[in-house]
């Protein structure tokens, strides 16, 4: 143990600062760990975790190329179309471009490998409450959080040769329920969504 300390203190100050900064980055804050359970998850494997048969039915114009039991939206009768000013072939298939995860642990991004984020402010941490007497009955409640991602898989994997009309981009977080004031407040939600 003494030799380890001697080696650390022999390092130049720049290296010592880098080692300290790395140790601060690796350590996780206590508040991000609050709540039930651990934040676990895994990255989506585009080969094994995607329902590739869900892309079908495949059609070109009104012609069915690869039928399926899944519904097929109405396609144009002519296979030739314009995407902007560029002519192309009208193909119909289901494109996986969105990804969602659900977690009981606030700020836990399951689809990003179980990544925990500490936002630096106290929001979204209402997770589970024990029994509470409301009207003489014990009730339990739990709060789930949803994260919605952009995930244009076919564009990334370059499965279709022409990308002009495919949704392009990179993985992005589109919605985080922890910062939505309407997510866990029924009264506020009733103002915007009274049907809910």
mmCIF file of C-alpha atoms in Angstrom:
data_model
loop_
_atom_site.group_PDB
_atom_site.id
_atom_site.type_symbol
_atom_site.label_atom_id
_atom_site.label_comp_id
_atom_site.label_asym_id
_atom_site.label_seq_id
_atom_site.Cartn_x
_atom_site.Cartn_y
_atom_site.Cartn_z
ATOM 1 C CA UNK A 1 0.000 0.000 0.000
ATOM 2 C CA UNK A 2 2.859 2.388 0.784
ATOM 3 C CA UNK A 3 4.407 1.801 -2.626
ATOM 4 C CA UNK A 4 1.119 2.689 -4.302
ATOM 5 C CA UNK A 5 0.974 6.037 -2.474
ATOM 6 C CA UNK A 6 4.622 6.719 -3.292
ATOM 7 C CA UNK A 7 3.953 6.049 -6.994
ATOM 8 C CA UNK A 8 0.899 8.325 -6.980
ATOM 9 C CA UNK A 9 2.716 11.215 -5.307
ATOM 10 C CA UNK A 10 5.707 10.877 -7.652
ATOM 11 C CA UNK A 11 3.417 11.623 -10.606
ATOM 12 C CA UNK A 12 3.624 15.059 -12.116
ATOM 13 C CA UNK A 13 0.867 17.459 -11.006
ATOM 14 C CA UNK A 14 -0.840 17.291 -14.414
ATOM 15 C CA UNK A 15 -1.157 13.513 -14.227
ATOM 16 C CA UNK A 16 -2.323 13.715 -10.629
ATOM 17 C CA UNK A 17 -5.070 16.146 -11.675
ATOM 18 C CA UNK A 18 -6.107 13.811 -14.498
ATOM 19 C CA UNK A 19 -6.277 10.825 -12.120
ATOM 20 C CA UNK A 20 -8.392 12.841 -9.657
ATOM 21 C CA UNK A 21 -10.700 14.120 -12.402
ATOM 22 C CA UNK A 22 -11.194 10.578 -13.718
ATOM 23 C CA UNK A 23 -12.011 9.261 -10.245
ATOM 24 C CA UNK A 24 -14.606 12.026 -9.821
ATOM 25 C CA UNK A 25 -16.189 11.165 -13.161
ATOM 26 C CA UNK A 26 -16.360 7.454 -12.359
ATOM 27 C CA UNK A 27 -17.925 7.951 -8.930
ATOM 28 C CA UNK A 28 -21.692 8.355 -9.029
ATOM 29 C CA UNK A 29 -23.583 10.839 -6.877
ATOM 30 C CA UNK A 30 -25.769 9.458 -4.092
ATOM 31 C CA UNK A 31 -28.956 11.204 -5.259
ATOM 32 C CA UNK A 32 -28.910 9.481 -8.663
ATOM 33 C CA UNK A 33 -29.050 6.163 -6.775
ATOM 34 C CA UNK A 34 -32.064 7.133 -4.675
ATOM 35 C CA UNK A 35 -35.255 5.203 -5.149
ATOM 36 C CA UNK A 36 -36.105 1.553 -5.662
ATOM 37 C CA UNK A 37 -33.819 -0.905 -7.398
ATOM 38 C CA UNK A 38 -30.699 -0.376 -9.439
ATOM 39 C CA UNK A 39 -30.429 1.243 -12.825
ATOM 40 C CA UNK A 40 -29.733 -1.611 -15.206
ATOM 41 C CA UNK A 41 -30.133 -2.049 -18.921
ATOM 42 C CA UNK A 42 -28.298 -2.778 -22.133
ATOM 43 C CA UNK A 43 -27.730 -1.130 -25.463
ATOM 44 C CA UNK A 44 -30.032 -2.305 -28.221
ATOM 45 C CA UNK A 45 -28.258 -4.747 -30.519
ATOM 46 C CA UNK A 46 -29.433 -3.875 -34.047
ATOM 47 C CA UNK A 47 -28.952 -7.455 -35.237
ATOM 48 C CA UNK A 48 -30.589 -9.545 -32.491
ATOM 49 C CA UNK A 49 -32.884 -7.111 -30.635
ATOM 50 C CA UNK A 50 -34.816 -5.730 -33.618
ATOM 51 C CA UNK A 51 -37.922 -7.442 -34.991
ATOM 52 C CA UNK A 52 -36.768 -7.630 -38.604
ATOM 53 C CA UNK A 53 -39.904 -9.504 -39.676
ATOM 54 C CA UNK A 54 -41.895 -6.460 -38.503
ATOM 55 C CA UNK A 55 -40.619 -4.517 -41.560
ATOM 56 C CA UNK A 56 -42.966 -6.564 -43.735
ATOM 57 C CA UNK A 57 -45.233 -6.428 -45.718
ATOM 58 C CA UNK A 58 -43.012 -5.024 -48.447
ATOM 59 C CA UNK A 59 -44.632 -3.471 -51.480
ATOM 60 C CA UNK A 60 -43.615 -1.456 -54.519
ATOM 61 C CA UNK A 61 -46.510 0.739 -55.543
ATOM 62 C CA UNK A 62 -49.664 -1.374 -55.318
ATOM 63 C CA UNK A 63 -47.717 -4.624 -55.956
ATOM 64 C CA UNK A 64 -47.107 -6.849 -52.907
ATOM 65 C CA UNK A 65 -43.515 -8.110 -52.975
ATOM 66 C CA UNK A 66 -43.388 -9.765 -49.544
ATOM 67 C CA UNK A 67 -46.830 -10.251 -47.955
ATOM 68 C CA UNK A 68 -47.346 -10.462 -44.221
ATOM 69 C CA UNK A 69 -50.141 -10.893 -41.700
ATOM 70 C CA UNK A 70 -49.459 -7.369 -40.432
ATOM 71 C CA UNK A 71 -51.498 -4.463 -41.804
ATOM 72 C CA UNK A 72 -50.180 -2.629 -44.831
ATOM 73 C CA UNK A 73 -50.972 1.068 -45.243
ATOM 74 C CA UNK A 74 -52.537 2.169 -48.501
ATOM 75 C CA UNK A 75 -49.845 2.615 -51.141
ATOM 76 C CA UNK A 76 -49.981 4.667 -54.332
ATOM 77 C CA UNK A 77 -51.071 2.767 -57.427
ATOM 78 C CA UNK A 78 -48.072 3.960 -59.479
ATOM 79 C CA UNK A 79 -44.633 2.784 -58.365
ATOM 80 C CA UNK A 80 -42.987 6.013 -59.599
ATOM 81 C CA UNK A 81 -43.053 8.963 -57.219
ATOM 82 C CA UNK A 82 -41.282 12.231 -56.430
ATOM 83 C CA UNK A 83 -39.415 12.856 -53.216
ATOM 84 C CA UNK A 84 -38.901 16.572 -53.360
ATOM 85 C CA UNK A 85 -37.812 17.119 -56.979
ATOM 86 C CA UNK A 86 -36.105 13.762 -57.255
ATOM 87 C CA UNK A 87 -37.909 10.840 -58.946
ATOM 88 C CA UNK A 88 -37.952 7.497 -57.184
ATOM 89 C CA UNK A 89 -39.803 4.252 -56.594
ATOM 90 C CA UNK A 90 -42.626 4.160 -54.027
ATOM 91 C CA UNK A 91 -41.776 1.369 -51.579
ATOM 92 C CA UNK A 92 -43.936 0.462 -48.621
ATOM 93 C CA UNK A 93 -42.477 -1.078 -45.463
ATOM 94 C CA UNK A 94 -42.458 -0.432 -41.735
ATOM 95 C CA UNK A 95 -39.361 1.533 -40.767
ATOM 96 C CA UNK A 96 -38.095 1.245 -37.160
ATOM 97 C CA UNK A 97 -37.229 4.841 -36.249
ATOM 98 C CA UNK A 98 -38.343 5.195 -32.614
ATOM 99 C CA UNK A 99 -37.368 3.462 -29.399
ATOM 100 C CA UNK A 100 -38.941 3.727 -25.946
ATOM 101 C CA UNK A 101 -37.928 2.564 -22.505
ATOM 102 C CA UNK A 102 -39.792 2.523 -19.226
ATOM 103 C CA UNK A 103 -38.151 2.625 -15.827
ATOM 104 C CA UNK A 104 -39.372 2.931 -12.267
ATOM 105 C CA UNK A 105 -36.033 4.509 -11.371
ATOM 106 C CA UNK A 106 -35.894 8.221 -12.199
ATOM 107 C CA UNK A 107 -33.190 9.332 -14.650
ATOM 108 C CA UNK A 108 -32.364 5.716 -15.546
ATOM 109 C CA UNK A 109 -31.959 5.269 -19.309
ATOM 110 C CA UNK A 110 -32.436 1.537 -19.853
ATOM 111 C CA UNK A 111 -31.769 1.558 -23.615
ATOM 112 C CA UNK A 112 -28.503 3.427 -23.112
ATOM 113 C CA UNK A 113 -26.982 0.569 -21.125
ATOM 114 C CA UNK A 114 -28.523 1.502 -17.778
ATOM 115 C CA UNK A 115 -27.019 4.984 -17.806
ATOM 116 C CA UNK A 116 -27.896 7.058 -14.728
ATOM 117 C CA UNK A 117 -27.972 10.816 -15.063
ATOM 118 C CA UNK A 118 -27.872 13.206 -12.137
ATOM 119 C CA UNK A 119 -29.618 16.355 -13.415
ATOM 120 C CA UNK A 120 -28.341 18.447 -10.519
ATOM 121 C CA UNK A 121 -31.819 19.371 -9.315
ATOM 122 C CA UNK A 122 -34.506 17.506 -7.400
ATOM 123 C CA UNK A 123 -37.092 16.565 -10.016
ATOM 124 C CA UNK A 124 -38.709 13.261 -10.946
ATOM 125 C CA UNK A 125 -37.711 11.380 -7.776
ATOM 126 C CA UNK A 126 -41.211 10.460 -6.564
ATOM 127 C CA UNK A 127 -40.981 6.703 -7.044
ATOM 128 C CA UNK A 128 -42.906 4.454 -4.665
ATOM 129 C CA UNK A 129 -44.937 5.172 -1.583
ATOM 130 C CA UNK A 130 -46.067 2.649 0.960
ATOM 131 C CA UNK A 131 -49.673 2.210 1.991
ATOM 132 C CA UNK A 132 -51.539 5.410 2.604
ATOM 133 C CA UNK A 133 -54.987 5.659 4.144
ATOM 134 C CA UNK A 134 -57.283 7.376 1.654
ATOM 135 C CA UNK A 135 -60.928 7.005 2.548
ATOM 136 C CA UNK A 136 -60.072 4.333 5.098
ATOM 137 C CA UNK A 137 -58.385 2.005 2.573
ATOM 138 C CA UNK A 138 -54.713 1.288 2.073
ATOM 139 C CA UNK A 139 -53.462 2.253 -1.360
ATOM 140 C CA UNK A 140 -50.148 1.842 -3.121
ATOM 141 C CA UNK A 141 -48.871 3.893 -6.012
ATOM 142 C CA UNK A 142 -45.833 3.764 -8.189
ATOM 143 C CA UNK A 143 -44.411 6.173 -10.697
ATOM 144 C CA UNK A 144 -42.936 5.034 -13.970
ATOM 145 C CA UNK A 145 -40.815 7.155 -16.253
ATOM 146 C CA UNK A 146 -40.701 6.989 -20.040
ATOM 147 C CA UNK A 147 -37.887 7.951 -22.407
ATOM 148 C CA UNK A 148 -38.525 8.279 -26.147
ATOM 149 C CA UNK A 149 -35.591 8.058 -28.583
ATOM 150 C CA UNK A 150 -34.988 8.717 -32.266
ATOM 151 C CA UNK A 151 -33.440 5.518 -33.639
ATOM 152 C CA UNK A 152 -33.284 5.582 -37.491
ATOM 153 C CA UNK A 153 -31.870 2.078 -37.864
ATOM 154 C CA UNK A 154 -32.310 1.512 -41.613
ATOM 155 C CA UNK A 155 -30.552 4.812 -42.349
ATOM 156 C CA UNK A 156 -27.569 3.864 -40.143
ATOM 157 C CA UNK A 157 -27.194 0.377 -41.530
ATOM 158 C CA UNK A 158 -27.575 1.641 -45.128
ATOM 159 C CA UNK A 159 -29.987 -1.178 -45.975
ATOM 160 C CA UNK A 160 -31.833 0.941 -48.539
ATOM 161 C CA UNK A 161 -29.573 2.417 -51.216
ATOM 162 C CA UNK A 162 -31.295 5.812 -51.508
ATOM 163 C CA UNK A 163 -31.604 7.717 -48.237
ATOM 164 C CA UNK A 164 -33.403 10.789 -49.545
ATOM 165 C CA UNK A 165 -36.841 9.918 -48.186
ATOM 166 C CA UNK A 166 -35.775 7.871 -45.152
ATOM 167 C CA UNK A 167 -35.661 9.498 -41.762
ATOM 168 C CA UNK A 168 -32.028 10.487 -41.281
ATOM 169 C CA UNK A 169 -30.164 11.432 -38.139
ATOM 170 C CA UNK A 170 -28.536 9.869 -35.129
ATOM 171 C CA UNK A 171 -29.753 8.477 -31.838
ATOM 172 C CA UNK A 172 -31.342 11.252 -29.836
ATOM 173 C CA UNK A 173 -33.483 11.520 -26.727
ATOM 174 C CA UNK A 174 -36.778 13.090 -27.776
ATOM 175 C CA UNK A 175 -38.762 12.966 -24.521
ATOM 176 C CA UNK A 176 -37.912 12.589 -20.836
ATOM 177 C CA UNK A 177 -40.922 12.215 -18.544
ATOM 178 C CA UNK A 178 -38.966 13.315 -15.457
ATOM 179 C CA UNK A 179 -38.945 16.940 -16.628
ATOM 180 C CA UNK A 180 -42.568 16.964 -17.836
ATOM 181 C CA UNK A 181 -44.701 18.770 -15.215
ATOM 182 C CA UNK A 182 -47.838 17.066 -16.579
ATOM 183 C CA UNK A 183 -46.460 13.520 -16.242
ATOM 184 C CA UNK A 184 -47.336 12.871 -12.590
ATOM 185 C CA UNK A 185 -49.912 15.581 -11.927
ATOM 186 C CA UNK A 186 -53.494 14.660 -12.793
ATOM 187 C CA UNK A 187 -54.834 18.194 -12.305
ATOM 188 C CA UNK A 188 -52.338 19.783 -14.686
ATOM 189 C CA UNK A 189 -52.833 17.018 -17.234
ATOM 190 C CA UNK A 190 -56.610 17.561 -17.167
ATOM 191 C CA UNK A 191 -56.078 21.134 -18.401
ATOM 192 C CA UNK A 192 -54.330 20.035 -21.592
ATOM 193 C CA UNK A 193 -55.737 16.492 -21.971
ATOM 194 C CA UNK A 194 -59.201 16.457 -20.382
ATOM 195 C CA UNK A 195 -60.045 13.142 -22.041
ATOM 196 C CA UNK A 196 -57.308 11.429 -20.017
#
